PDB file of C-alpha atoms in Angstrom:
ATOM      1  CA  UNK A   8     -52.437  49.586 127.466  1.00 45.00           C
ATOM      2  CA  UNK A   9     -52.220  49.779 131.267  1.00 48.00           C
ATOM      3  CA  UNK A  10     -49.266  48.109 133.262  1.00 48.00           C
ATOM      4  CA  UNK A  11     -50.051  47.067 136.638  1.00 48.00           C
ATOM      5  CA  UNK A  12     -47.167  47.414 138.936  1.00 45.00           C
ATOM      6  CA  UNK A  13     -48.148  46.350 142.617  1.00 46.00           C
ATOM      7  CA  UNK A  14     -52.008  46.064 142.100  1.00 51.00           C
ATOM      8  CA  UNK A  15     -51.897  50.055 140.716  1.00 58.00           C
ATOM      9  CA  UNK A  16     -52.358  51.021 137.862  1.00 67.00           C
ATOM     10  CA  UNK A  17     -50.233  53.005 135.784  1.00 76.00           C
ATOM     11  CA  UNK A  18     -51.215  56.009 133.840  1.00 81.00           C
ATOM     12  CA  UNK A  19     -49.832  56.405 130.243  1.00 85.00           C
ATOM     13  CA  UNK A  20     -48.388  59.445 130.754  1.00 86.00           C
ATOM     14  CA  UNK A  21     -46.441  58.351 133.645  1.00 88.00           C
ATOM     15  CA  UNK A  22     -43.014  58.477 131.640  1.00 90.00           C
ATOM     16  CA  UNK A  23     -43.683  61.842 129.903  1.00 91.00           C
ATOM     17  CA  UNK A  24     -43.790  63.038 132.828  1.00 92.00           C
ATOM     18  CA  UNK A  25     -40.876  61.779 134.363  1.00 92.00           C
ATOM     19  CA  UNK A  26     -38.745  62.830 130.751  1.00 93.00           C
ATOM     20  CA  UNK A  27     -40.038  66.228 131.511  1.00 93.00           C
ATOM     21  CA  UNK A  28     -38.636  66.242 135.132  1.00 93.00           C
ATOM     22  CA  UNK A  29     -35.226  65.024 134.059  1.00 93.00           C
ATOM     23  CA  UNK A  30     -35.284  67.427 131.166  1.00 93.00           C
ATOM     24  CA  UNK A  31     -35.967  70.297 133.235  1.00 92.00           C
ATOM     25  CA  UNK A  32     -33.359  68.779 135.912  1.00 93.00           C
ATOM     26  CA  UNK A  33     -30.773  68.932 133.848  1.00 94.00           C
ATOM     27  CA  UNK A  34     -31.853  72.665 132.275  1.00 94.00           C
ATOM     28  CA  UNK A  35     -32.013  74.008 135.584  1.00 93.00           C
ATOM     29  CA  UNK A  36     -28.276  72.801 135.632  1.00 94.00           C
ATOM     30  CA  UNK A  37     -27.165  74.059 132.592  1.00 95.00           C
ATOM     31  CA  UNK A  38     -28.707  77.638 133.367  1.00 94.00           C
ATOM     32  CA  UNK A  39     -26.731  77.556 136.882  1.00 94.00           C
ATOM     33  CA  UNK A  40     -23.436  77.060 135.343  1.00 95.00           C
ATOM     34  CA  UNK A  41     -23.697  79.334 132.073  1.00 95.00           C
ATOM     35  CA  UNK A  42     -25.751  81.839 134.387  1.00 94.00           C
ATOM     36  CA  UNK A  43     -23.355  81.240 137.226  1.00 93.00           C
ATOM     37  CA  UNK A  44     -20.607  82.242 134.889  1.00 95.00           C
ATOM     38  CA  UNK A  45     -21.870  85.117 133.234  1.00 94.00           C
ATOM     39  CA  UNK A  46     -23.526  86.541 136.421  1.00 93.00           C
ATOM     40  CA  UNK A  47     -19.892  86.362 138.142  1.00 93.00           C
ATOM     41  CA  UNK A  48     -18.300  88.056 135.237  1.00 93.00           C
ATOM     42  CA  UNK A  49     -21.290  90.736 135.682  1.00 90.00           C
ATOM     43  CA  UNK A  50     -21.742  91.729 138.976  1.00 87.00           C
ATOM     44  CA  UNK A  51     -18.916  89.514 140.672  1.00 88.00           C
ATOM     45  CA  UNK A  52     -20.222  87.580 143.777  1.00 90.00           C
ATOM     46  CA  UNK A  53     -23.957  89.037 144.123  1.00 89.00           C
ATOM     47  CA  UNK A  54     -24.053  87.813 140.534  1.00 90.00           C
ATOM     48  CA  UNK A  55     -23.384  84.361 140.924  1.00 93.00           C
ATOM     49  CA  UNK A  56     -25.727  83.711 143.978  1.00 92.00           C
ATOM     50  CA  UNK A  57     -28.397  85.774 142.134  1.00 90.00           C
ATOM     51  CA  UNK A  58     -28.053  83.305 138.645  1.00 92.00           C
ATOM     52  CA  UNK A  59     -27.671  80.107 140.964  1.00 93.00           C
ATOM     53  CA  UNK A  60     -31.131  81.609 142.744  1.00 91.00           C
ATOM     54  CA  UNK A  61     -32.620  81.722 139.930  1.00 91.00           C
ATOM     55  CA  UNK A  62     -31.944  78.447 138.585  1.00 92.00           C
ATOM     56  CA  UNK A  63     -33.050  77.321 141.378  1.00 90.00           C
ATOM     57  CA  UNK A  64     -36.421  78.866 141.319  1.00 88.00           C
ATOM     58  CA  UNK A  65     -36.983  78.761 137.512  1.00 87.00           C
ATOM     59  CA  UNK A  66     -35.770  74.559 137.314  1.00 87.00           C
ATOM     60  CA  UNK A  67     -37.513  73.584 140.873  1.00 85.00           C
ATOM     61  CA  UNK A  68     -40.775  75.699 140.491  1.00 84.00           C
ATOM     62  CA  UNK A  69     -41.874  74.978 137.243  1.00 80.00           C
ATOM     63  CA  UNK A  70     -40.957  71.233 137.965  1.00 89.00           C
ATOM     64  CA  UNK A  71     -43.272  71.253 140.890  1.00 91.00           C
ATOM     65  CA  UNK A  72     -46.423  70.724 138.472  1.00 91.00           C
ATOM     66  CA  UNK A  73     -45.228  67.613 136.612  1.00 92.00           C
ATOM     67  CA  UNK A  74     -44.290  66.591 140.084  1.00 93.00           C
ATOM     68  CA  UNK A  75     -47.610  66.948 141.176  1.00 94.00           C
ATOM     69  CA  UNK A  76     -49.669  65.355 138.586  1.00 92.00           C
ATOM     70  CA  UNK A  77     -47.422  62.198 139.099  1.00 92.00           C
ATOM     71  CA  UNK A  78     -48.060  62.034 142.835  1.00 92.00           C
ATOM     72  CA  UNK A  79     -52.078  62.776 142.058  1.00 92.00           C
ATOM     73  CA  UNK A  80     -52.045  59.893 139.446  1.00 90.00           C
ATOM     74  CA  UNK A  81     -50.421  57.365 141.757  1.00 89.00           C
ATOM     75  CA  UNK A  82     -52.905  58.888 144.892  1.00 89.00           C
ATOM     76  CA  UNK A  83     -56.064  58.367 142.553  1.00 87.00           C
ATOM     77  CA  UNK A  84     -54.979  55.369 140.831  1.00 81.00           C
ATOM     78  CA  UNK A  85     -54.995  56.991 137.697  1.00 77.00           C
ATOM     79  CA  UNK A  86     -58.625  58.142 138.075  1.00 83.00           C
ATOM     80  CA  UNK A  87     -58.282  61.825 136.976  1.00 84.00           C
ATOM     81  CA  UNK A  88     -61.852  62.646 137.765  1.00 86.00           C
ATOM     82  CA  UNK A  89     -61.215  61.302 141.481  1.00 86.00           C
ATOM     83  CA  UNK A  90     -61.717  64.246 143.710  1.00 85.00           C
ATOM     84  CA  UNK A  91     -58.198  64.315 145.386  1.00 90.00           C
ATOM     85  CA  UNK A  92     -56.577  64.800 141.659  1.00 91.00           C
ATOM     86  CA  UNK A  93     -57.159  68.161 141.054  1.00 91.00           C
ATOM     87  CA  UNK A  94     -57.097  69.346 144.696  1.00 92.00           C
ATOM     88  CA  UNK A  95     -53.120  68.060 144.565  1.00 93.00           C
ATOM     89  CA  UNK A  96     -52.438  69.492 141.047  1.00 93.00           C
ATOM     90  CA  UNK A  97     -54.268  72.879 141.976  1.00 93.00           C
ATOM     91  CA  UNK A  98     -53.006  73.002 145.970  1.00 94.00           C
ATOM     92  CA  UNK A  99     -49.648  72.289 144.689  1.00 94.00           C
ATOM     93  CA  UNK A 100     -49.671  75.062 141.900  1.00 92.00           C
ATOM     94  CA  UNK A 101     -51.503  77.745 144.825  1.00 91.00           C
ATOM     95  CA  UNK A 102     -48.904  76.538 147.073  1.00 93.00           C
ATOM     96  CA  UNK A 103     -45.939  77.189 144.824  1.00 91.00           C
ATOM     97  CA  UNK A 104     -47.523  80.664 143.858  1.00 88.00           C
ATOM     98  CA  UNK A 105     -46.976  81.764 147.790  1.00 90.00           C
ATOM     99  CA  UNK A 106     -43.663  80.385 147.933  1.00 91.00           C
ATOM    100  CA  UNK A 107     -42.672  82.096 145.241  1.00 89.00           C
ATOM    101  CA  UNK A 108     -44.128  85.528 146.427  1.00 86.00           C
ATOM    102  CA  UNK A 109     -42.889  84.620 149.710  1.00 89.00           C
ATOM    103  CA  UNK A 110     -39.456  84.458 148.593  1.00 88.00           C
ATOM    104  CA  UNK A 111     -38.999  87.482 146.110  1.00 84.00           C
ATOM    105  CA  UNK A 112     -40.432  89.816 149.040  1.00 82.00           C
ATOM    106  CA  UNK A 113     -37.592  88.417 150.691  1.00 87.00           C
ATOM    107  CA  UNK A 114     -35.074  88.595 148.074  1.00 84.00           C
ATOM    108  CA  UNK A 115     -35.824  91.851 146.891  1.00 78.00           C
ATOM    109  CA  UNK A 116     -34.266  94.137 150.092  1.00 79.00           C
ATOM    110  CA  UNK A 117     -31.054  91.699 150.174  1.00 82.00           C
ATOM    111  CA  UNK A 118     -27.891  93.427 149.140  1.00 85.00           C
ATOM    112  CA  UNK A 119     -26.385  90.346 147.953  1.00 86.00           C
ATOM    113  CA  UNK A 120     -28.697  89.917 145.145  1.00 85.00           C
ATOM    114  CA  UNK A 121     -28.248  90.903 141.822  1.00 85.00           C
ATOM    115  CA  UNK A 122     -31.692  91.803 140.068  1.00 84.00           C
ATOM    116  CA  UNK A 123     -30.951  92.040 136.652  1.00 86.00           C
ATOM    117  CA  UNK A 124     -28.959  88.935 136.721  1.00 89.00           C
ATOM    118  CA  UNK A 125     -31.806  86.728 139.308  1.00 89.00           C
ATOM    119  CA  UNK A 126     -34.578  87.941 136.379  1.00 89.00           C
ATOM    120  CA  UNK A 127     -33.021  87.271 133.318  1.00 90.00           C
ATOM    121  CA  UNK A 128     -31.614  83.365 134.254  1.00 92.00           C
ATOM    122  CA  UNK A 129     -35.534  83.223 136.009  1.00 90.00           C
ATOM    123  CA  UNK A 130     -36.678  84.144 132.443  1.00 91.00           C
ATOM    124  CA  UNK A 131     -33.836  81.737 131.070  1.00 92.00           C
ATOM    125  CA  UNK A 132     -35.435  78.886 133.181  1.00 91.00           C
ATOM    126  CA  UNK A 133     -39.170  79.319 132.585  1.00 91.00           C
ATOM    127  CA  UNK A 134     -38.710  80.028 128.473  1.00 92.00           C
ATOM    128  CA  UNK A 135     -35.878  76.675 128.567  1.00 93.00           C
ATOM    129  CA  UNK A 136     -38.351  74.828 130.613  1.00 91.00           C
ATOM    130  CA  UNK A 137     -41.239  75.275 128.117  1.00 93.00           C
ATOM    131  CA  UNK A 138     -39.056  74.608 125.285  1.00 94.00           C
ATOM    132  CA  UNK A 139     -38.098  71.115 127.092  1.00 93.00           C
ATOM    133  CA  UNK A 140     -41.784  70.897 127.893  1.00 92.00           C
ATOM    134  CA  UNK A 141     -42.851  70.979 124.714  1.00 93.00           C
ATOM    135  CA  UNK A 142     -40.018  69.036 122.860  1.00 94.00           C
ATOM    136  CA  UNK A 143     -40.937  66.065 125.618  1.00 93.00           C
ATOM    137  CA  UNK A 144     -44.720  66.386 125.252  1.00 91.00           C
ATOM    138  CA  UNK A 145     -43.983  66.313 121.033  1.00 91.00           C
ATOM    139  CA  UNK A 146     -42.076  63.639 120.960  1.00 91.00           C
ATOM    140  CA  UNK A 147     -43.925  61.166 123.583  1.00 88.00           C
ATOM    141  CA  UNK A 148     -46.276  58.615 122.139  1.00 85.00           C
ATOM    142  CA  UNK A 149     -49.251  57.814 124.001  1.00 82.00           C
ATOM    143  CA  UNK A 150     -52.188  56.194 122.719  1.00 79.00           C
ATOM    144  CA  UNK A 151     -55.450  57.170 121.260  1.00 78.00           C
ATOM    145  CA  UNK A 152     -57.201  54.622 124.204  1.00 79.00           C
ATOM    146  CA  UNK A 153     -55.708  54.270 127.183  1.00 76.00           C
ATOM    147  CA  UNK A 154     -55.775  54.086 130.929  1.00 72.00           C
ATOM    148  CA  UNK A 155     -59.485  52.321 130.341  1.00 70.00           C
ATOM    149  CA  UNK A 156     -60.643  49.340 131.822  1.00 69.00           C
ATOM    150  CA  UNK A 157     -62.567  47.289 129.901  1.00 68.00           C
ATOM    151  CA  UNK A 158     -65.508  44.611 131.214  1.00 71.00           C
ATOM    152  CA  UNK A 159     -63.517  41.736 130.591  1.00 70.00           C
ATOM    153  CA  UNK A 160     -60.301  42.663 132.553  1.00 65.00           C
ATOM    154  CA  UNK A 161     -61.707  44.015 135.273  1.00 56.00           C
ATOM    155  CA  UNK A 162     -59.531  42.291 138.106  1.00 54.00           C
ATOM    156  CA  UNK A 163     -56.971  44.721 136.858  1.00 52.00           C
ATOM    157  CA  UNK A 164     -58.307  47.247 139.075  1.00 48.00           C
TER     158      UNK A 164
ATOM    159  CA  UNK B   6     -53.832 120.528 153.718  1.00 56.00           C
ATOM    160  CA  UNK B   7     -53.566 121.860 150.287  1.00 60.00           C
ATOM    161  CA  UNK B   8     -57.091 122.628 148.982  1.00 64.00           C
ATOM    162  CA  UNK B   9     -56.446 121.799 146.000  1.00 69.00           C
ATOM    163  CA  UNK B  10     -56.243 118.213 146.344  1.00 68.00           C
ATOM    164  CA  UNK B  11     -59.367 116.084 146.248  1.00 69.00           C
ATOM    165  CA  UNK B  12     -57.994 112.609 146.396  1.00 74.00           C
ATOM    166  CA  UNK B  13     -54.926 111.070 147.832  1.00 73.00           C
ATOM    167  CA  UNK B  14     -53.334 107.889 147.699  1.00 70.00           C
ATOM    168  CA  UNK B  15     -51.511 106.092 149.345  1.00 74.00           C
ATOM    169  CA  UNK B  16     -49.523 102.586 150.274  1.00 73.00           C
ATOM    170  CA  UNK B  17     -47.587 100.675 147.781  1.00 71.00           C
ATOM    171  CA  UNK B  18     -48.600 100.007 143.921  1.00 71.00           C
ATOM    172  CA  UNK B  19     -47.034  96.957 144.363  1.00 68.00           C
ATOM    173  CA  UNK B  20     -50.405  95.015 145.291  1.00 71.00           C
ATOM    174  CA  UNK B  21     -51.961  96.026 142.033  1.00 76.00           C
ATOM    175  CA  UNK B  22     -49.480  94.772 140.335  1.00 72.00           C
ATOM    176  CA  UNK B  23     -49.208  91.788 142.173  1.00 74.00           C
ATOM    177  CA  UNK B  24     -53.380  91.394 141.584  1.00 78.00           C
ATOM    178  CA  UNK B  25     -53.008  92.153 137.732  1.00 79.00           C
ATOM    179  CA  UNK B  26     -50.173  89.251 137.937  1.00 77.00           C
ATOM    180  CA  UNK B  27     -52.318  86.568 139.394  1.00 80.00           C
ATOM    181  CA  UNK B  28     -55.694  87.477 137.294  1.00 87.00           C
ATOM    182  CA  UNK B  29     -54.596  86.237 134.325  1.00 86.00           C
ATOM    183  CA  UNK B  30     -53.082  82.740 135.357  1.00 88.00           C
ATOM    184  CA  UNK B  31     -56.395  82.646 137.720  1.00 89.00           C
ATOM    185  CA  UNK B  32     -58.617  82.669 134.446  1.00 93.00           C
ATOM    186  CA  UNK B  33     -56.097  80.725 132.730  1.00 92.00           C
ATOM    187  CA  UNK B  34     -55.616  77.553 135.009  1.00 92.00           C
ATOM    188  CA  UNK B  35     -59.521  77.860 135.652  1.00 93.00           C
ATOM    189  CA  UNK B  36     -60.034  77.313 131.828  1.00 95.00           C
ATOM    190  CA  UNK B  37     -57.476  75.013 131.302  1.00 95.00           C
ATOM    191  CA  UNK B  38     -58.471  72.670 134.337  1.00 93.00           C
ATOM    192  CA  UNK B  39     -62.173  72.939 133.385  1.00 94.00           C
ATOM    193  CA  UNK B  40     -61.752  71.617 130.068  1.00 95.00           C
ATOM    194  CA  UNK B  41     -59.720  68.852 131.084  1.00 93.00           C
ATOM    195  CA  UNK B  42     -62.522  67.802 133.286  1.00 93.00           C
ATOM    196  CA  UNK B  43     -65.404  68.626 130.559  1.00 94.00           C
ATOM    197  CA  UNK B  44     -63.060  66.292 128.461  1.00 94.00           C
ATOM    198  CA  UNK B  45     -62.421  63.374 130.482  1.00 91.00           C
ATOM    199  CA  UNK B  46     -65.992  63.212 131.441  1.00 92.00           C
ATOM    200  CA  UNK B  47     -66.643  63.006 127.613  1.00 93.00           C
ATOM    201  CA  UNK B  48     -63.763  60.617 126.433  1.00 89.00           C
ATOM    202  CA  UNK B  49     -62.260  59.034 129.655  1.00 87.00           C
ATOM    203  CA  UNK B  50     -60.027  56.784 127.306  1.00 86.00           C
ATOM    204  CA  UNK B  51     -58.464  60.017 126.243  1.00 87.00           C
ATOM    205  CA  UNK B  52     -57.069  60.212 130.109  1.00 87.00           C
ATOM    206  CA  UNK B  53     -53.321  59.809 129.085  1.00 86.00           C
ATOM    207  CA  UNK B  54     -53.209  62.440 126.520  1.00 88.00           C
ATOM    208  CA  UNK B  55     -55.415  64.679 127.967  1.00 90.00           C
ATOM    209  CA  UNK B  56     -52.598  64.962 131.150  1.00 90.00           C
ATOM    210  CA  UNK B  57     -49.716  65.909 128.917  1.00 90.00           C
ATOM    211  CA  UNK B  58     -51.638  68.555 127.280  1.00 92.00           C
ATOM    212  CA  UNK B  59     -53.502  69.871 130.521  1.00 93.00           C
ATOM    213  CA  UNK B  60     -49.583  70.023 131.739  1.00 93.00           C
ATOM    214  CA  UNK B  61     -48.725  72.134 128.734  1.00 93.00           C
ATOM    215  CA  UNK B  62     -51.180  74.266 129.223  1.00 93.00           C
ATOM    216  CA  UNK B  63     -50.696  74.993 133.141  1.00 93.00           C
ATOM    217  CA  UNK B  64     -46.860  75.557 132.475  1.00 92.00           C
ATOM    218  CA  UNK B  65     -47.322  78.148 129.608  1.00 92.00           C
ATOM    219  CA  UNK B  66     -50.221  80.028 131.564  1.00 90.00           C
ATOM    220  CA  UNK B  67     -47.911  79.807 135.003  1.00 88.00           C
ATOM    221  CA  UNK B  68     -44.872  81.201 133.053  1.00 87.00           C
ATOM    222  CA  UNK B  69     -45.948  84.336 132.273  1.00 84.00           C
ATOM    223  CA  UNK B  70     -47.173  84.365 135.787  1.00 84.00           C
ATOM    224  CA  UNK B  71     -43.750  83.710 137.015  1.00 85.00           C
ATOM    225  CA  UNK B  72     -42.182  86.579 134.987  1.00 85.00           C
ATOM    226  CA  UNK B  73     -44.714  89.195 135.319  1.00 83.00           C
ATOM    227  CA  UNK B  74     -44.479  88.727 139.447  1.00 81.00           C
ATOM    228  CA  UNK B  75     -40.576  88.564 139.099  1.00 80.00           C
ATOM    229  CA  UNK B  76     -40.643  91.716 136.903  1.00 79.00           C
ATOM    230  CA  UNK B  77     -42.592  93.979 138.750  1.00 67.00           C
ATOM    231  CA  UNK B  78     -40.714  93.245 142.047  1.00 60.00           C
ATOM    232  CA  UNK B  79     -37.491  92.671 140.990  1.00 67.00           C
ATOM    233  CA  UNK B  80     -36.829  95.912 138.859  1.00 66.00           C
ATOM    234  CA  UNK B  81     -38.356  97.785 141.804  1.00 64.00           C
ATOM    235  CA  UNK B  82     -35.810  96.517 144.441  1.00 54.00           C
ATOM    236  CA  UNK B  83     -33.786  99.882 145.917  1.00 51.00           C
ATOM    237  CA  UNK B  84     -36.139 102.242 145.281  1.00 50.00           C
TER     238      UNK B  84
END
């Protein structure tokens, strides 16, 4: 159940994880050149920074948890009730939270930004990035038992 | 001053909007993280899919984070 790649172990949801990054990769994308598009036909210039903005937020943000919970698995070995696992998962998501306040006080005064169009491809992102989420998460296969070390292998550890 | 005024305000609404944004992905995460723990203490075998579905539940409780933040500030820019 658990591959052992340098002496660490490997969680088994290592490569769900890592579908859901390139999934929302390739969404963020998408929504940059459809929103790109529409937002220059919309407001012209301001419009096309604000949708490539947004993609940026909406595809990089949201992919900052799965992001996280990788690095925490291969920092505690897979152990999720190791202390530093939730402080990365949780210090990462606070962390993000500022950034992102951070950067719409900013945004917000800027005459090149388009609102309407900067909200609507953010919504774009965050509802396509649960979809993807979701899809991934459906359609991964993980077993009942895993990422358990039983007595008689215990030199896997 | 006007007498009849009893109270005034004043500063931006903006923070309680802001603090109504982050209460509900507060509780949320705190839930969601909590019973992950409660979990894997019970069933640590389950680790693997426990992960996938503690992820599904921080990204739909952070999204409506994301757009209730974005909203307030966003359609309030130039006013």
């Amino acid at each position: 159940m658990t591959n052992t790649a340098g002496g660490h172990r490997r969680p088994s949801s290592t490569p769900v994880f890592q579908s859901v990054l390139r999934g929302g990769l390739v969404l963020a994308v998408a929504i940059a050149v459809v929103g790109g598009v529409i937002g220059f036909l919309a407001a012209g210039t301001p419009g096309l920074v604000s949708a490539l903005i947004g993609a940026l937020i909406g595809g990089l943000f949201l992919a900052v948890t799965a992001a996280s919970i990788l690095f925490a698995n291969r920092l505690s070995n897979g152990d999720m009730l190791h202390p530093a696992y939730f402080g990365i998962i949780l210090g990462a998501w606070l962390l993000k939270f500022v950034l992102f306040l951070i950067m719409v006080f900013l945004l917000r005064e800027q005459p090149w930004i388009d609102g309407t169009v900067l909200f609507l491809t953010l919504v774009a992102g965050v509802l396509g990035t649960l979809a993807i989420d979701v899809i991934v998460v459906a359609r991964s296969r993980i077993p009942y038992v895993s990422d358990v070390s039983l007595p008689g292998d215990g030199d896997r550890r | 001053m006007d007498t009849t005024v009893l109270a005034e305000l004043s500063g931006n609404i903006a923070t309680v909007g802001y603090g109504l944004a982050a209460i509900g992905p507060a509780i949320g995460v705190g839930i969601v993280v909590g019973k992950t723990i409660e979990s894997v203490a019970r069933q640590p075998e389950l680790q693997g899919r426990l992960q996938i579905l503690m992820y599904l539940g921080i990204a739909f409780t952070e999204a409506l984070a994301f757009i209730g933040i974005a909203t307030y500030f966003i359609f309030t820019a130039g006013q």
